[in-house]
Short mmCIF file of C-alpha atoms and ligand atoms in Angstrom, two decimals:
data_model
loop_
_atom_site.label_atom_id
_atom_site.label_comp_id
_atom_site.label_asym_id
_atom_site.label_seq_id
_atom_site.Cartn_x
_atom_site.Cartn_y
_atom_site.Cartn_z
CA MET A 1 14.29 -17.30 -11.67
CA SER A 2 14.34 -20.03 -9.93
CA GLN A 3 11.56 -17.62 -9.37
CA SER A 4 12.13 -18.71 -6.09
CA THR A 5 13.35 -15.28 -5.49
CA THR A 6 11.16 -13.19 -7.71
CA HIS A 7 8.02 -14.27 -6.14
CA ALA A 8 9.31 -14.58 -2.64
CA ALA A 9 9.62 -10.82 -2.82
CA LEU A 10 5.88 -10.61 -3.23
CA ALA A 11 3.76 -13.47 -2.07
CA GLY A 12 5.97 -16.41 -1.11
CA PHE A 13 5.62 -19.57 -3.09
CA SER A 14 1.91 -19.85 -3.65
CA ALA A 15 0.48 -22.86 -5.44
CA GLU A 16 -0.80 -20.38 -8.06
CA TRP A 17 2.70 -19.08 -8.74
CA LEU A 18 4.15 -22.60 -8.97
CA SER A 19 1.37 -23.53 -11.37
CA LEU A 20 1.99 -20.41 -13.51
CA ARG A 21 5.68 -21.17 -13.86
CA GLU A 22 5.38 -24.95 -14.38
CA PRO A 23 4.85 -24.91 -18.18
CA PHE A 24 7.91 -22.64 -18.55
CA ASP A 25 9.93 -24.95 -16.32
CA LEU A 26 8.85 -27.98 -18.32
CA ALA A 27 9.70 -26.37 -21.65
CA ALA A 28 13.06 -25.23 -20.32
CA ARG A 29 13.89 -28.63 -18.85
CA ALA A 30 12.88 -30.43 -22.02
CA VAL A 31 15.53 -28.44 -23.94
CA GLY A 32 18.19 -29.33 -21.37
CA ALA A 33 17.11 -32.97 -21.14
CA ALA A 34 17.44 -33.37 -24.91
CA GLN A 35 21.14 -32.46 -24.84
CA PRO A 36 23.04 -35.66 -25.68
CA GLU A 37 25.42 -35.33 -22.71
CA MET A 38 22.49 -35.05 -20.30
CA GLU A 39 20.67 -38.01 -21.83
CA ALA A 40 23.84 -40.13 -21.70
CA HIS A 41 24.52 -39.21 -18.08
CA LEU A 42 20.97 -40.00 -16.98
CA THR A 43 21.09 -43.31 -18.86
CA SER A 44 24.30 -44.22 -17.06
CA LEU A 45 22.69 -43.38 -13.72
CA ARG A 46 19.73 -45.62 -14.60
CA ALA A 47 22.08 -48.39 -15.74
CA ALA A 48 24.06 -48.14 -12.50
CA VAL A 49 21.00 -49.14 -10.49
CA ALA A 50 20.05 -51.69 -13.17
CA SER A 51 16.81 -53.41 -12.32
CA GLU A 52 16.59 -51.99 -8.81
CA ALA A 53 14.11 -49.33 -7.86
CA ILE A 54 15.48 -45.81 -7.80
CA GLY A 55 14.99 -44.02 -4.50
CA VAL A 56 14.47 -40.30 -5.15
CA LEU A 57 14.43 -37.57 -2.51
CA ASP A 58 12.92 -34.29 -3.76
CA LEU A 59 13.86 -31.34 -1.58
CA ALA A 60 11.50 -28.34 -1.39
CA CYS A 61 8.99 -30.11 -3.60
CA GLY A 62 6.26 -27.48 -3.66
CA THR A 63 3.29 -29.18 -5.34
CA GLY A 64 5.43 -31.86 -7.00
CA ALA A 65 6.57 -30.23 -10.26
CA ASN A 66 9.98 -31.87 -10.14
CA LEU A 67 8.41 -35.33 -9.96
CA ARG A 68 6.13 -34.50 -12.88
CA ALA A 69 9.13 -33.45 -14.97
CA LEU A 70 11.47 -36.23 -13.91
CA ALA A 71 9.56 -39.44 -13.27
CA PRO A 72 8.83 -40.11 -16.97
CA ARG A 73 12.46 -39.34 -17.87
CA LEU A 74 13.88 -41.62 -15.20
CA GLY A 75 11.65 -44.55 -16.10
CA GLY A 76 11.51 -47.91 -14.30
CA VAL A 77 10.52 -48.50 -10.72
CA GLN A 78 10.84 -45.45 -8.49
CA HIS A 79 10.26 -44.60 -4.84
CA TRP A 80 9.82 -40.88 -4.30
CA ARG A 81 10.00 -39.04 -1.01
CA LEU A 82 9.00 -35.39 -1.28
CA VAL A 83 9.65 -32.83 1.43
CA ASP A 84 8.70 -29.18 1.90
CA HIS A 85 8.07 -26.95 4.89
CA ASP A 86 4.91 -25.31 3.55
CA PRO A 87 1.73 -27.12 4.64
CA ALA A 88 -0.40 -25.29 2.06
CA LEU A 89 1.76 -26.53 -0.82
CA LEU A 90 1.79 -30.07 0.60
CA ALA A 91 -2.01 -29.93 0.91
CA ALA A 92 -2.25 -28.97 -2.78
CA LEU A 93 0.21 -31.66 -3.86
CA PRO A 94 -2.06 -34.73 -4.13
CA ALA A 95 -4.58 -32.92 -6.33
CA ALA A 96 -1.76 -31.61 -8.54
CA LEU A 97 -0.35 -35.13 -8.96
CA ALA A 98 -3.79 -36.60 -9.59
CA ARG A 99 -4.62 -33.91 -12.19
CA TRP A 100 -1.32 -34.47 -13.98
CA SER A 101 -1.83 -38.25 -13.91
CA GLN A 102 -5.22 -37.82 -15.51
CA GLN A 103 -3.82 -35.54 -18.24
CA GLN A 104 -1.00 -38.02 -18.96
CA SER A 105 -3.28 -41.08 -18.77
CA ASN A 106 -1.24 -42.34 -15.82
CA ARG A 107 -2.89 -44.54 -13.24
CA TYR A 108 -3.11 -42.69 -9.91
CA VAL A 109 -3.94 -44.75 -6.85
CA ALA A 110 -4.30 -43.35 -3.35
CA ASP A 111 -5.55 -45.54 -0.61
CA ALA A 112 -8.04 -43.58 1.47
CA ALA A 113 -6.19 -44.07 4.75
CA ALA A 114 -2.89 -42.74 3.35
CA ALA A 115 -4.19 -40.30 0.73
CA ALA A 116 -2.90 -37.30 2.67
CA SER A 117 0.68 -38.52 2.59
CA GLY A 118 1.19 -40.85 -0.33
CA CYS A 119 0.07 -42.40 -3.60
CA ARG A 120 1.18 -44.65 -6.39
CA ILE A 121 1.50 -43.53 -10.02
CA ASP A 122 1.90 -45.88 -12.97
CA GLY A 123 2.74 -44.13 -16.22
CA ALA A 124 4.23 -44.93 -19.59
CA GLY A 125 7.57 -46.56 -18.75
CA PHE A 126 7.57 -45.86 -15.03
CA SER A 127 5.94 -46.93 -11.84
CA ALA A 128 6.36 -44.79 -8.74
CA THR A 129 5.39 -44.96 -5.12
CA VAL A 130 5.24 -41.42 -3.75
CA SER A 131 5.20 -40.14 -0.18
CA TRP A 132 5.40 -36.58 1.08
CA GLU A 133 6.03 -34.98 4.41
CA ARG A 134 6.53 -31.63 6.07
CA LEU A 135 10.12 -30.80 6.91
CA ASP A 136 12.02 -27.57 7.50
CA LEU A 137 15.17 -28.17 5.50
CA SER A 138 16.95 -25.17 6.97
CA ARG A 139 16.91 -26.88 10.39
CA GLU A 140 16.72 -30.57 9.63
CA LEU A 141 19.32 -31.19 6.97
CA ALA A 142 21.70 -32.93 9.35
CA SER A 143 19.06 -35.43 10.44
CA LEU A 144 17.58 -36.03 6.98
CA ASP A 145 17.35 -39.75 6.33
CA LEU A 146 19.27 -40.55 3.14
CA SER A 147 19.11 -44.31 3.37
CA HIS A 148 17.74 -45.98 0.21
CA THR A 149 18.29 -42.72 -1.67
CA THR A 150 19.81 -43.13 -5.13
CA LEU A 151 19.11 -39.59 -6.27
CA ILE A 152 18.71 -36.35 -4.33
CA THR A 153 17.03 -33.68 -6.40
CA ALA A 154 15.41 -30.26 -6.25
CA SER A 155 14.08 -27.76 -8.72
CA ALA A 156 14.34 -24.03 -8.24
CA LEU A 157 15.91 -24.31 -4.81
CA LEU A 158 19.66 -23.72 -4.89
CA ASP A 159 19.63 -19.93 -5.19
CA LEU A 160 17.67 -19.77 -1.92
CA VAL A 161 20.14 -21.69 0.21
CA SER A 162 23.40 -20.65 1.86
CA ALA A 163 26.90 -21.82 1.04
CA ALA A 164 27.20 -23.63 4.38
CA TRP A 165 23.90 -25.44 3.89
CA LEU A 166 24.76 -26.56 0.37
CA GLN A 167 28.22 -27.69 1.39
CA CYS A 168 26.68 -29.81 4.15
CA LEU A 169 24.16 -31.28 1.70
CA VAL A 170 26.84 -32.25 -0.82
CA GLU A 171 28.91 -33.86 1.95
CA ARG A 172 25.90 -35.80 3.20
CA ALA A 173 25.00 -36.91 -0.32
CA ARG A 174 28.58 -38.06 -0.89
CA GLY A 175 28.48 -40.01 2.34
CA ALA A 176 25.30 -41.74 1.19
CA GLY A 177 26.71 -42.38 -2.30
CA ALA A 178 23.72 -40.57 -3.85
CA ALA A 179 23.60 -38.85 -7.23
CA MET A 180 22.19 -35.31 -7.42
CA LEU A 181 20.07 -33.48 -9.95
CA TRP A 182 19.66 -29.75 -9.44
CA ALA A 183 17.15 -28.36 -11.92
CA LEU A 184 16.40 -24.77 -12.81
CA THR A 185 19.06 -22.88 -10.90
CA VAL A 186 19.29 -19.26 -12.01
CA ASP A 187 22.70 -18.33 -13.37
CA GLY A 188 22.33 -14.56 -13.81
CA ARG A 189 21.75 -14.42 -17.58
CA MET A 190 18.72 -12.26 -18.19
CA SER A 191 17.85 -10.30 -21.30
CA TRP A 192 14.93 -8.52 -22.88
CA GLU A 193 13.93 -7.91 -26.45
CA PRO A 194 13.58 -5.04 -27.05
CA ALA A 195 16.01 -3.74 -24.44
CA ASP A 196 15.30 -0.85 -22.05
CA ALA A 197 17.95 1.53 -20.76
CA ASP A 198 17.14 0.57 -17.15
CA ASP A 199 17.09 -3.23 -17.54
CA ALA A 200 20.64 -3.57 -16.26
CA ALA A 201 20.01 -1.39 -13.20
CA VAL A 202 16.88 -3.34 -12.22
CA HIS A 203 18.54 -6.70 -12.87
CA ALA A 204 21.52 -5.72 -10.70
CA LEU A 205 19.27 -4.75 -7.77
CA PHE A 206 17.24 -7.89 -8.24
CA GLY A 207 20.42 -10.00 -8.22
CA ARG A 208 21.47 -8.39 -4.93
CA HIS A 209 18.02 -9.05 -3.49
CA GLN A 210 18.42 -12.71 -4.37
CA GLN A 211 21.30 -12.91 -1.89
CA ARG A 212 19.11 -11.96 1.06
CA ASP A 213 18.43 -14.61 3.67
CA LYS A 214 15.55 -16.86 2.57
CA GLY A 215 15.60 -18.89 5.75
CA PHE A 216 18.85 -20.79 5.16
CA GLY A 217 21.32 -17.98 5.96
CA PRO A 218 22.74 -15.57 3.36
CA ALA A 219 21.44 -16.92 0.05
CA LEU A 220 23.78 -17.97 -2.75
CA GLY A 221 21.55 -16.27 -5.32
CA LEU A 222 23.24 -16.12 -8.69
CA GLN A 223 26.42 -17.67 -7.27
CA ALA A 224 24.62 -20.97 -6.70
CA PRO A 225 25.65 -22.78 -9.92
CA ALA A 226 29.37 -21.96 -9.61
CA PHE A 227 29.34 -22.80 -5.92
CA VAL A 228 27.61 -26.15 -6.25
CA LEU A 229 29.82 -27.18 -9.18
CA ALA A 230 32.94 -26.44 -7.13
CA GLN A 231 31.56 -28.45 -4.20
CA LEU A 232 30.65 -31.36 -6.47
CA GLU A 233 34.13 -31.37 -7.99
CA ARG A 234 35.72 -31.30 -4.54
CA ALA A 235 33.53 -34.20 -3.40
CA GLY A 236 34.54 -36.28 -6.42
CA TYR A 237 31.37 -36.04 -8.50
CA LEU A 238 31.13 -36.11 -12.27
CA SER A 239 28.79 -33.29 -13.34
CA THR A 240 26.89 -32.58 -16.53
CA VAL A 241 25.56 -29.05 -16.95
CA VAL A 242 22.93 -28.00 -19.48
CA ARG A 243 20.98 -24.81 -19.98
CA SER A 244 17.29 -24.77 -19.08
CA ASP A 245 16.34 -21.19 -19.90
CA TRP A 246 12.93 -19.64 -19.74
CA SER A 247 11.80 -17.86 -22.84
CA ILE A 248 8.75 -15.75 -22.06
CA ALA A 249 7.07 -14.13 -25.02
CA GLY A 250 4.75 -11.40 -23.80
CA GLY A 251 2.34 -11.85 -26.68
CA GLN A 252 1.57 -15.43 -25.66
CA ASP A 253 2.61 -15.44 -22.02
CA ALA A 254 1.47 -12.06 -20.75
CA SER A 255 0.57 -13.17 -17.23
CA MET A 256 3.98 -14.78 -16.69
CA GLN A 257 5.81 -11.78 -18.06
CA ARG A 258 3.70 -9.46 -15.89
CA ALA A 259 4.51 -11.56 -12.82
CA MET A 260 8.21 -11.30 -13.69
CA VAL A 261 8.10 -7.53 -14.18
CA ASP A 262 6.14 -6.96 -10.98
CA GLY A 263 8.30 -9.38 -8.97
CA MET A 264 11.57 -7.88 -10.15
CA ALA A 265 10.37 -4.32 -9.61
CA ALA A 266 9.17 -5.10 -6.08
CA ALA A 267 12.47 -6.76 -5.18
CA ALA A 268 14.50 -3.93 -6.73
CA ARG A 269 12.50 -1.28 -4.83
CA GLU A 270 12.98 -3.16 -1.59
CA GLN A 271 16.69 -3.41 -2.29
CA GLU A 272 17.17 0.26 -3.16
CA PRO A 273 14.24 2.43 -1.96
CA SER A 274 15.99 5.61 -3.14
CA MET A 275 15.52 4.39 -6.75
CA ARG A 276 11.79 3.83 -6.29
CA ALA A 277 10.67 6.35 -8.91
CA ARG A 278 13.10 5.09 -11.56
CA ILE A 279 12.09 1.47 -10.91
CA ARG A 280 8.39 2.35 -11.12
CA ALA A 281 9.02 4.04 -14.47
CA TRP A 282 10.82 0.90 -15.72
CA GLN A 283 7.92 -1.25 -14.49
CA ALA A 284 5.42 1.01 -16.29
CA ARG A 285 7.37 0.89 -19.59
CA ARG A 286 7.81 -2.87 -19.35
CA THR A 287 4.11 -3.37 -18.54
CA ALA A 288 3.06 -1.19 -21.46
CA GLY A 289 5.35 -3.17 -23.80
CA ILE A 290 4.45 -6.69 -22.69
CA GLU A 291 2.71 -7.68 -25.90
CA ARG A 292 5.86 -6.94 -27.89
CA SER A 293 8.55 -8.15 -25.46
CA ARG A 294 10.43 -11.36 -24.89
CA LEU A 295 12.32 -12.18 -21.71
CA LEU A 296 15.04 -14.79 -21.41
CA VAL A 297 15.94 -16.01 -17.92
CA GLY A 298 19.01 -18.21 -17.74
CA HIS A 299 18.91 -21.40 -15.67
CA LEU A 300 21.15 -24.44 -15.44
CA ASP A 301 20.31 -28.08 -14.80
CA ILE A 302 23.14 -30.02 -13.16
CA LEU A 303 23.29 -33.80 -12.92
CA ALA A 304 26.09 -35.21 -10.77
CA THR A 305 27.05 -38.80 -10.05
CA PRO A 306 29.79 -40.06 -7.73
CA ARG A 307 32.92 -40.99 -9.69
C1 SAM B 1 10.66 -21.90 -5.99
S1 SAM B 1 9.78 -23.01 -5.03
C2 SAM B 1 10.10 -24.51 -5.92
C3 SAM B 1 9.07 -25.57 -5.67
C4 SAM B 1 9.18 -26.81 -6.56
N1 SAM B 1 10.45 -27.47 -6.39
C5 SAM B 1 8.94 -26.44 -8.01
O1 SAM B 1 9.87 -26.55 -8.81
O2 SAM B 1 7.81 -26.05 -8.33
C6 SAM B 1 10.80 -23.18 -3.61
C7 SAM B 1 10.26 -24.18 -2.61
O3 SAM B 1 11.13 -24.18 -1.48
C8 SAM B 1 10.34 -24.45 -0.35
N2 SAM B 1 11.10 -24.08 0.84
C9 SAM B 1 11.58 -22.84 1.14
N3 SAM B 1 12.20 -22.87 2.33
C10 SAM B 1 12.12 -24.15 2.79
C11 SAM B 1 12.57 -24.82 3.97
N4 SAM B 1 13.21 -24.16 4.94
N5 SAM B 1 12.33 -26.14 4.11
C12 SAM B 1 11.66 -26.82 3.14
N6 SAM B 1 11.20 -26.24 2.02
C13 SAM B 1 11.43 -24.92 1.84
C14 SAM B 1 9.10 -23.62 -0.59
O4 SAM B 1 8.02 -23.99 0.24
C15 SAM B 1 8.88 -23.88 -2.07
O5 SAM B 1 8.07 -25.00 -2.28
#
């Protein structure tokens, strides 16, 4: 889900969880990114800034997965500013970027004095300066510095935030003339093969749990895509929407599927304690069937540029 929510029900957003989901996010985003309309829209964004550096602000960056997915696609010269409120994730971020750079044969340079807050990454077709800082976005949105920001982006964030917060963000982005790229927002599609008679009941409880306050006020949950698209339209943005669904095959991806089953069951129990026994039985059946099951979780990627 944006798994924001699934895991928040259990253990918050640990670096381990973000690392477990990252390959699924990357595979899902690659499908969306290959859609011709998405490619064309991103190319036009790149062309609009021509030879200039792109300034990217990544909200709720975790350990930097959005940069790892996007920097090679954006290409050219980039200046990234990453923000998150969790000091543990920010502490894990440099090592995650360095590890990725090594795997991709990128050049990763961190000067010793600034290694805790920035680096430079040169990869195939892109060159990025990167800085990161701790910021509580639920409190500090109004004062967020958007100067030199061409693109505001986030992955797996929008279902956590409230309508008022998102409306304010879109207005601020419009004021700054910035494009937006919202990756991996859950849209409520979720299906199992083979199906279980209680899938729908657990999914419904889980969906309601996703609307609980995650620190930003009542969360948009599954309403996030429709809400942000309406706000973008109102603010005069041109949006491209593509699917970036997770496909989790239990046979190959047992630990991810187990995390999903456990996360959903925990959230559903918290949402409706009177159904505890029924939810536990669903969890037991799903756990027993992991090797033979496939789970699809629907997400959308939305790229929006000012008209
Ligand atoms: C589902 S994780 C996504 C992380 C990352 N974007 C990714 O795709 O791996 C949600 C992120 O939101 C961050 N977050 C939650 N509440 C926040 C707040 N009030 N201010 C800043 N970041 C916040 C969490 O620390 C976490 O990194």
